[in-house]
Amino acid sequence: MNNEVLKVIESRRSVRAYSPEGLTDGEVEAVVRAGLYAPSAANQQSWHLTVIRTKEIIDRLSDDIKQTLRNSPEKHNQTYGNTPDFHVFYNAPVVILVSGQEGNMLPMADCSAAIQNMLLAAESLGIGSCWTAFTLMHFADTTKNAAFGIPHTHKPMFAVAFGRSAKEKGIAPKRREGTVNYL
Amino acid sequence: MNETISAIKSRRSVRRYKADPVKKDELDAIVEAGLYAPSAINQQSWHFTVIRNKEVIDRLSLGVKGLLHTHSDEHVRGFAKMDKYHVFYDAPVVVLVSLDQKALVPMSDCSAAIQNMLLAAESLGIGSCWVGMTSVYFTDESHNADFGIPEGFQPRYAVCLGYPDAPKGKAPKRREGTVNYID
């Protein structure tokens, strides 16, 4: 059983090495629109998307997040924060911040569905992506929202890097076993 | 518009289904698509219970309805009083999605998996509906054994699947002002 959509779903990998070449306006728009067409609990459409295409801003955000990681009580996070050539967004030319409206029924689920749509739309256009959740820690409240033009009603949750992959696509990590049972 | 973006845009929640069971190879493709979602540090924190037994589905619907009065949302509590309301819209297949409670961001992982399943279904002409209110029935582990849920996993969401029995509707309007650009 196979078709284009199933192929895209299975071929998508997280991309961690990008060509510096930017995405066209049309490509960014197609990815963004795909995000907006996700389902959402009670059709609340809890998401707010902030599209960043300026290298200096992306680099500064990566540095700020690494500072937060260095201050984390978890060794795993500290390691990322202390690795000099680690870039939170892998030097991707486009980063989309995804914020969820507080008080809605299932804002994290809505935002995750929107992100998955964006990852697949990107994949279908030959664009690589990588979803990061370090933002959950960095944007612990809404105090940094104004700097990113995010409404105060929304809490920044995730960030997604987008760009053209600089490497050959890898094989998917093995799927865990025993994850499906039938009644 | 390629097939993936087309499937993303055309997907609607389906709430009227034919009684016909979903063909095995189509159902397998949908479940497999769910398994190929991204997940934080590749934890693959999901478990799927695929229910094709009408009695089990109907009994679960009654069980959920019986507890809807406990739901935090007023709109959802209202469904409890509707006699004819079936939580899974009489779909022939229900996939119960459980989250690994020890994982980093299981709600996110599982939402991405569900979105993959919805799009895989759409590409195969199969209708779907993501149901969130199932969570009221699984707040403790008392029902887990009935569904073969592994230790440490909590059922939360359900995905109805089946051949649609009504023409597809238009997408509800997209909220405005949900995207800002930083250039």
GROMACS .gro file of C-alpha atoms in nm:
model
  366
    1MET     CA    1   0.000   0.000   0.000
    2ASN     CA    2   0.174   0.318  -0.111
    3ASN     CA    3   0.107   0.667  -0.236
    4GLU     CA    4   0.286   1.005  -0.239
    5VAL     CA    5   0.157   1.108   0.103
    6LEU     CA    6   0.256   0.782   0.271
    7LYS     CA    7   0.600   0.809   0.110
    8VAL     CA    8   0.647   1.163   0.242
    9ILE     CA    9   0.539   1.056   0.592
   10GLU     CA   10   0.792   0.774   0.595
   11SER     CA   11   1.080   0.954   0.431
   12ARG     CA   12   1.076   1.259   0.661
   13ARG     CA   13   1.385   1.277   0.885
   14SER     CA   14   1.507   1.547   1.122
   15VAL     CA   15   1.770   1.749   0.935
   16ARG     CA   16   2.064   1.888   1.132
   17ALA     CA   17   2.287   2.024   0.856
   18TYR     CA   18   2.158   2.296   0.626
   19SER     CA   19   2.274   2.481   0.317
   20PRO     CA   20   2.285   2.858   0.386
   21GLU     CA   21   2.054   2.915   0.086
   22GLY     CA   22   1.724   3.065   0.204
   23LEU     CA   23   1.372   2.949   0.120
   24THR     CA   24   1.153   3.136  -0.126
   25ASP     CA   25   0.851   3.333  -0.004
   26GLY     CA   26   0.629   3.079  -0.180
   27GLU     CA   27   0.790   2.789   0.002
   28VAL     CA   28   0.760   2.957   0.343
   29GLU     CA   29   0.399   3.044   0.273
   30ALA     CA   30   0.313   2.688   0.170
   31VAL     CA   31   0.468   2.550   0.489
   32VAL     CA   32   0.294   2.808   0.710
   33ARG     CA   33  -0.047   2.748   0.549
   34ALA     CA   34  -0.012   2.375   0.600
   35GLY     CA   35   0.038   2.442   0.971
   36LEU     CA   36  -0.277   2.652   0.986
   37TYR     CA   37  -0.486   2.365   0.842
   38ALA     CA   38  -0.420   2.128   1.130
   39PRO     CA   39  -0.718   1.999   1.327
   40SER     CA   40  -0.766   2.148   1.675
   41ALA     CA   41  -0.974   2.069   1.983
   42ALA     CA   42  -1.314   2.241   1.941
   43ASN     CA   43  -1.160   2.417   1.638
   44GLN     CA   44  -0.984   2.659   1.874
   45GLN     CA   45  -0.680   2.684   1.641
   46SER     CA   46  -0.461   2.755   1.946
   47TRP     CA   47  -0.146   2.832   1.750
   48HIS     CA   48   0.046   3.146   1.676
   49LEU     CA   49   0.337   3.117   1.433
   50THR     CA   50   0.637   3.353   1.430
   51VAL     CA   51   0.848   3.316   1.116
   52ILE     CA   52   1.211   3.430   1.156
   53ARG     CA   53   1.429   3.463   0.848
   54THR     CA   54   1.713   3.686   0.977
   55LYS     CA   55   2.038   3.506   1.056
   56GLU     CA   56   2.142   3.747   1.334
   57ILE     CA   57   1.812   3.698   1.516
   58ILE     CA   58   1.824   3.320   1.476
   59ASP     CA   59   2.185   3.309   1.599
   60ARG     CA   60   2.105   3.530   1.897
   61LEU     CA   61   1.808   3.311   1.993
   62SER     CA   62   2.030   3.003   1.971
   63ASP     CA   63   2.287   3.171   2.201
   64ASP     CA   64   2.016   3.273   2.449
   65ILE     CA   65   1.872   2.922   2.456
   66LYS     CA   66   2.220   2.778   2.512
   67GLN     CA   67   2.256   3.010   2.812
   68THR     CA   68   1.929   2.868   2.951
   69LEU     CA   69   2.062   2.516   2.887
   70ARG     CA   70   2.386   2.592   3.074
   71ASN     CA   71   2.176   2.696   3.374
   72SER     CA   72   1.967   2.378   3.364
   73PRO     CA   73   2.003   2.132   3.655
   74GLU     CA   74   2.017   1.849   3.399
   75LYS     CA   75   2.359   1.737   3.276
   76HIS     CA   76   2.218   1.643   2.933
   77ASN     CA   77   2.102   2.001   2.879
   78GLN     CA   78   2.421   2.153   3.022
   79THR     CA   79   2.626   1.955   2.767
   80TYR     CA   80   2.434   2.112   2.479
   81GLY     CA   81   2.475   2.455   2.634
   82ASN     CA   82   2.848   2.402   2.674
   83THR     CA   83   2.923   2.269   2.326
   84PRO     CA   84   3.074   2.566   2.139
   85ASP     CA   85   2.977   2.470   1.786
   86PHE     CA   86   2.627   2.346   1.873
   87HIS     CA   87   2.364   2.568   1.712
   88VAL     CA   88   2.011   2.510   1.847
   89PHE     CA   89   1.871   2.550   1.495
   90TYR     CA   90   2.165   2.392   1.312
   91ASN     CA   91   2.223   2.719   1.121
   92ALA     CA   92   1.895   2.679   0.933
   93PRO     CA   93   1.788   2.989   0.735
   94VAL     CA   94   1.428   2.986   0.866
   95VAL     CA   95   1.298   2.923   1.218
   96ILE     CA   96   0.928   2.918   1.305
   97LEU     CA   97   0.832   2.966   1.671
   98VAL     CA   98   0.504   2.799   1.763
   99SER     CA   99   0.308   2.943   2.055
  100GLY     CA  100  -0.013   2.806   2.206
  101GLN     CA  101  -0.304   3.004   2.349
  102GLU     CA  102  -0.317   2.962   2.725
  103GLY     CA  103  -0.643   2.842   2.872
  104ASN     CA  104  -0.750   2.660   2.556
  105MET     CA  105  -0.852   2.293   2.576
  106LEU     CA  106  -0.544   2.129   2.426
  107PRO     CA  107  -0.298   2.394   2.305
  108MET     CA  108   0.005   2.163   2.303
  109ALA     CA  109  -0.179   1.902   2.098
  110ASP     CA  110  -0.307   2.165   1.853
  111CYS     CA  111   0.043   2.312   1.811
  112SER     CA  112   0.200   1.968   1.765
  113ALA     CA  113  -0.050   1.880   1.493
  114ALA     CA  114   0.026   2.211   1.321
  115ILE     CA  115   0.399   2.138   1.340
  116GLN     CA  116   0.357   1.790   1.197
  117ASN     CA  117   0.168   1.940   0.902
  118MET     CA  118   0.451   2.188   0.848
  119LEU     CA  119   0.718   1.916   0.861
  120LEU     CA  120   0.531   1.709   0.601
  121ALA     CA  121   0.456   2.005   0.375
  122ALA     CA  122   0.827   2.093   0.389
  123GLU     CA  123   0.930   1.733   0.315
  124SER     CA  124   0.698   1.724   0.014
  125LEU     CA  125   0.876   2.034  -0.120
  126GLY     CA  126   1.225   1.891  -0.066
  127ILE     CA  127   1.278   2.112   0.240
  128GLY     CA  128   1.437   1.969   0.555
  129SER     CA  129   1.325   2.048   0.908
  130CYS     CA  130   1.397   1.984   1.273
  131TRP     CA  131   1.152   2.025   1.561
  132THR     CA  132   1.303   2.144   1.889
  133ALA     CA  133   1.150   2.156   2.235
  134PHE     CA  134   1.436   2.338   2.415
  135THR     CA  135   1.206   2.638   2.376
  136LEU     CA  136   0.972   2.498   2.643
  137MET     CA  137   1.245   2.563   2.899
  138HIS     CA  138   1.367   2.891   2.753
  139PHE     CA  139   1.025   3.052   2.718
  140ALA     CA  140   0.902   2.941   3.060
  141ASP     CA  141   0.649   3.225   3.065
  142THR     CA  142   0.539   3.504   2.830
  143THR     CA  143   0.795   3.767   2.938
  144LYS     CA  144   0.998   3.730   2.618
  145ASN     CA  145   0.691   3.743   2.390
  146ALA     CA  146   0.703   4.113   2.297
  147ALA     CA  147   1.053   4.082   2.153
  148PHE     CA  148   0.917   3.826   1.905
  149GLY     CA  149   0.585   3.990   1.832
  150ILE     CA  150   0.398   3.706   2.002
  151PRO     CA  151   0.061   3.798   2.160
  152HIS     CA  152   0.070   3.790   2.541
  153THR     CA  153  -0.218   3.540   2.531
  154HIS     CA  154   0.008   3.271   2.382
  155LYS     CA  155   0.290   3.078   2.545
  156PRO     CA  156   0.584   2.995   2.314
  157MET     CA  157   0.620   2.618   2.308
  158PHE     CA  158   0.827   2.486   2.019
  159ALA     CA  159   1.057   2.599   1.743
  160VAL     CA  160   1.107   2.437   1.405
  161ALA     CA  161   1.411   2.488   1.183
  162PHE     CA  162   1.356   2.478   0.805
  163GLY     CA  163   1.599   2.483   0.514
  164ARG     CA  164   1.759   2.278   0.236
  165SER     CA  165   1.948   1.981   0.372
  166ALA     CA  166   2.325   1.984   0.319
  167LYS     CA  167   2.354   1.608   0.362
  168GLU     CA  168   2.229   1.279   0.226
  169LYS     CA  169   1.915   1.165   0.400
  170GLY     CA  170   1.972   0.908   0.674
  171ILE     CA  171   1.774   0.595   0.751
  172ALA     CA  172   1.496   0.622   1.010
  173PRO     CA  173   1.592   0.508   1.358
  174LYS     CA  174   1.444   0.165   1.433
  175ARG     CA  175   1.078   0.168   1.539
  176ARG     CA  176   1.014   0.051   1.897
  177GLU     CA  177   0.853  -0.291   1.911
  178GLY     CA  178   0.528  -0.385   2.081
  179THR     CA  179   0.370  -0.043   2.030
  180VAL     CA  180   0.049  -0.171   1.870
  181ASN     CA  181  -0.213  -0.413   2.002
  182TYR     CA  182  -0.543  -0.512   1.840
  183LEU     CA  183  -0.888  -0.572   1.992
  184MET     CA  184  -0.012   2.193  -0.502
  185ASN     CA  185   0.138   1.847  -0.449
  186GLU     CA  186  -0.049   1.550  -0.305
  187THR     CA  187   0.077   1.598   0.050
  188ILE     CA  188  -0.023   1.964   0.070
  189SER     CA  189  -0.351   1.874  -0.097
  190ALA     CA  190  -0.421   1.605   0.166
  191ILE     CA  191  -0.332   1.851   0.445
  192LYS     CA  192  -0.578   2.108   0.308
  193SER     CA  193  -0.861   1.870   0.224
  194ARG     CA  194  -0.865   1.672   0.552
  195ARG     CA  195  -1.180   1.732   0.757
  196SER     CA  196  -1.308   1.564   1.073
  197VAL     CA  197  -1.560   1.300   0.965
  198ARG     CA  198  -1.855   1.228   1.193
  199ARG     CA  199  -2.064   0.996   0.974
  200TYR     CA  200  -1.928   0.660   0.873
  201LYS     CA  201  -2.033   0.357   0.670
  202ALA     CA  202  -2.045   0.035   0.871
  203ASP     CA  203  -1.792  -0.133   0.638
  204PRO     CA  204  -1.469  -0.234   0.813
  205VAL     CA  205  -1.150  -0.061   0.699
  206LYS     CA  206  -0.947  -0.290   0.470
  207LYS     CA  207  -0.651  -0.447   0.648
  208ASP     CA  208  -0.375  -0.313   0.421
  209GLU     CA  209  -0.519   0.038   0.444
  210LEU     CA  210  -0.541   0.019   0.823
  211ASP     CA  211  -0.185  -0.116   0.840
  212ALA     CA  212  -0.064   0.178   0.630
  213ILE     CA  213  -0.240   0.426   0.860
  214VAL     CA  214  -0.095   0.271   1.178
  215GLU     CA  215   0.252   0.258   1.022
  216ALA     CA  216   0.227   0.627   0.934
  217GLY     CA  217   0.158   0.699   1.301
  218LEU     CA  218   0.470   0.507   1.401
  219TYR     CA  219   0.685   0.726   1.171
  220ALA     CA  220   0.610   1.051   1.351
  221PRO     CA  221   0.906   1.240   1.496
  222SER     CA  222   0.945   1.224   1.875
  223ALA     CA  223   1.155   1.406   2.134
  224ILE     CA  224   1.492   1.224   2.157
  225ASN     CA  225   1.332   0.951   1.949
  226GLN     CA  226   1.144   0.814   2.250
  227GLN     CA  227   0.846   0.709   2.033
  228SER     CA  228   0.636   0.753   2.346
  229TRP     CA  229   0.312   0.620   2.196
  230HIS     CA  230   0.109   0.301   2.218
  231PHE     CA  231  -0.179   0.231   1.980
  232THR     CA  232  -0.469   0.001   2.060
  233VAL     CA  233  -0.657  -0.070   1.737
  234ILE     CA  234  -1.019  -0.160   1.817
  235ARG     CA  235  -1.226  -0.320   1.541
  236ASN     CA  236  -1.488  -0.476   1.769
  237LYS     CA  237  -1.820  -0.287   1.759
  238GLU     CA  238  -1.927  -0.398   2.107
  239VAL     CA  239  -1.600  -0.281   2.260
  240ILE     CA  240  -1.628   0.052   2.076
  241ASP     CA  241  -1.990   0.103   2.185
  242ARG     CA  242  -1.908   0.010   2.545
  243LEU     CA  243  -1.617   0.256   2.550
  244SER     CA  244  -1.846   0.527   2.412
  245LEU     CA  245  -2.093   0.466   2.696
  246GLY     CA  246  -1.811   0.461   2.950
  247VAL     CA  247  -1.676   0.795   2.828
  248LYS     CA  248  -2.027   0.951   2.813
  249GLY     CA  249  -2.088   0.841   3.170
  250LEU     CA  250  -1.791   1.051   3.284
  251LEU     CA  251  -1.828   1.354   3.058
  252HIS     CA  252  -1.988   1.551   3.341
  253THR     CA  253  -1.637   1.558   3.494
  254HIS     CA  254  -1.478   1.727   3.191
  255SER     CA  255  -1.331   2.075   3.246
  256ASP     CA  256  -1.497   2.223   2.937
  257GLU     CA  257  -1.866   2.324   2.951
  258HIS     CA  258  -1.922   2.254   2.581
  259VAL     CA  259  -1.792   1.898   2.625
  260ARG     CA  260  -2.001   1.842   2.941
  261GLY     CA  261  -2.308   1.920   2.727
  262PHE     CA  262  -2.249   1.608   2.516
  263ALA     CA  263  -2.323   1.388   2.817
  264LYS     CA  264  -2.691   1.479   2.797
  265MET     CA  265  -2.736   1.396   2.428
  266ASP     CA  266  -2.899   1.053   2.412
  267LYS     CA  267  -2.805   0.971   2.057
  268TYR     CA  268  -2.447   1.099   2.082
  269HIS     CA  269  -2.183   0.834   2.011
  270VAL     CA  270  -1.835   0.943   2.118
  271PHE     CA  271  -1.681   0.771   1.815
  272TYR     CA  272  -1.964   0.848   1.570
  273ASP     CA  273  -2.023   0.473   1.511
  274ALA     CA  274  -1.690   0.444   1.329
  275PRO     CA  275  -1.592   0.081   1.252
  276VAL     CA  276  -1.235   0.133   1.381
  277VAL     CA  277  -1.111   0.329   1.682
  278VAL     CA  278  -0.739   0.364   1.757
  279LEU     CA  279  -0.685   0.442   2.124
  280VAL     CA  280  -0.361   0.638   2.167
  281SER     CA  281  -0.175   0.604   2.497
  282LEU     CA  282   0.113   0.816   2.625
  283ASP     CA  283   0.426   0.696   2.806
  284GLN     CA  284   0.403   0.896   3.125
  285LYS     CA  285   0.780   0.882   3.186
  286ALA     CA  286   0.866   1.037   2.849
  287LEU     CA  287   0.982   1.396   2.789
  288VAL     CA  288   0.689   1.535   2.585
  289PRO     CA  289   0.454   1.242   2.521
  290MET     CA  290   0.154   1.461   2.436
  291SER     CA  291   0.352   1.622   2.158
  292ASP     CA  292   0.489   1.293   2.023
  293CYS     CA  293   0.141   1.136   2.021
  294SER     CA  294  -0.020   1.439   1.857
  295ALA     CA  295   0.235   1.421   1.577
  296ALA     CA  296   0.163   1.048   1.542
  297ILE     CA  297  -0.211   1.115   1.526
  298GLN     CA  298  -0.166   1.385   1.266
  299ASN     CA  299   0.031   1.139   1.052
  300MET     CA  300  -0.253   0.888   1.084
  301LEU     CA  301  -0.516   1.145   0.988
  302LEU     CA  302  -0.320   1.242   0.676
  303ALA     CA  303  -0.245   0.883   0.581
  304ALA     CA  304  -0.618   0.809   0.610
  305GLU     CA  305  -0.703   1.115   0.400
  306SER     CA  306  -0.465   1.001   0.126
  307LEU     CA  307  -0.650   0.667   0.115
  308GLY     CA  308  -0.999   0.821   0.104
  309ILE     CA  309  -1.063   0.713   0.463
  310GLY     CA  310  -1.237   0.953   0.701
  311SER     CA  311  -1.111   1.021   1.050
  312CYS     CA  312  -1.184   1.218   1.364
  313TRP     CA  313  -0.951   1.291   1.652
  314VAL     CA  314  -1.138   1.258   1.982
  315GLY     CA  315  -0.990   1.415   2.296
  316MET     CA  316  -1.264   1.351   2.550
  317THR     CA  317  -1.166   0.982   2.592
  318SER     CA  318  -0.920   1.102   2.857
  319VAL     CA  319  -1.203   1.128   3.116
  320TYR     CA  320  -1.237   0.748   3.116
  321PHE     CA  321  -0.869   0.676   3.181
  322THR     CA  322  -0.776   0.909   3.469
  323ASP     CA  323  -0.661   0.611   3.673
  324GLU     CA  324  -0.542   0.270   3.558
  325SER     CA  325  -0.861   0.081   3.640
  326HIS     CA  326  -0.961   0.029   3.275
  327ASN     CA  327  -0.614  -0.018   3.129
  328ALA     CA  328  -0.608  -0.399   3.146
  329ASP     CA  329  -0.932  -0.420   2.943
  330PHE     CA  330  -0.752  -0.254   2.655
  331GLY     CA  331  -0.414  -0.424   2.683
  332ILE     CA  332  -0.239  -0.099   2.773
  333PRO     CA  333   0.127  -0.149   2.871
  334GLU     CA  334   0.258  -0.055   3.217
  335GLY     CA  335   0.324   0.318   3.259
  336PHE     CA  336   0.109   0.426   2.962
  337GLN     CA  337  -0.205   0.635   2.992
  338PRO     CA  338  -0.474   0.627   2.721
  339ARG     CA  339  -0.573   0.979   2.622
  340TYR     CA  340  -0.691   1.026   2.266
  341ALA     CA  341  -0.882   0.823   2.014
  342VAL     CA  342  -0.882   0.832   1.637
  343CYS     CA  343  -1.203   0.725   1.462
  344LEU     CA  344  -1.145   0.571   1.119
  345GLY     CA  345  -1.386   0.455   0.850
  346TYR     CA  346  -1.527   0.523   0.504
  347PRO     CA  347  -1.715   0.854   0.514
  348ASP     CA  348  -2.091   0.847   0.472
  349ALA     CA  349  -2.148   1.212   0.396
  350PRO     CA  350  -2.003   1.460   0.148
  351LYS     CA  351  -1.699   1.648   0.271
  352GLY     CA  352  -1.766   1.988   0.422
  353LYS     CA  353  -1.563   2.308   0.384
  354ALA     CA  354  -1.293   2.387   0.635
  355PRO     CA  355  -1.402   2.615   0.915
  356LYS     CA  356  -1.259   2.964   0.865
  357ARG     CA  357  -0.895   3.005   0.973
  358ARG     CA  358  -0.844   3.246   1.265
  359GLU     CA  359  -0.682   3.571   1.159
  360GLY     CA  360  -0.364   3.724   1.292
  361THR     CA  361  -0.205   3.390   1.377
  362VAL     CA  362   0.120   3.451   1.187
  363ASN     CA  363   0.383   3.723   1.225
  364TYR     CA  364   0.712   3.758   1.037
  365ILE     CA  365   1.045   3.880   1.168
  366ASP     CA  366   1.266   3.962   0.872
   0.00000   0.00000   0.00000
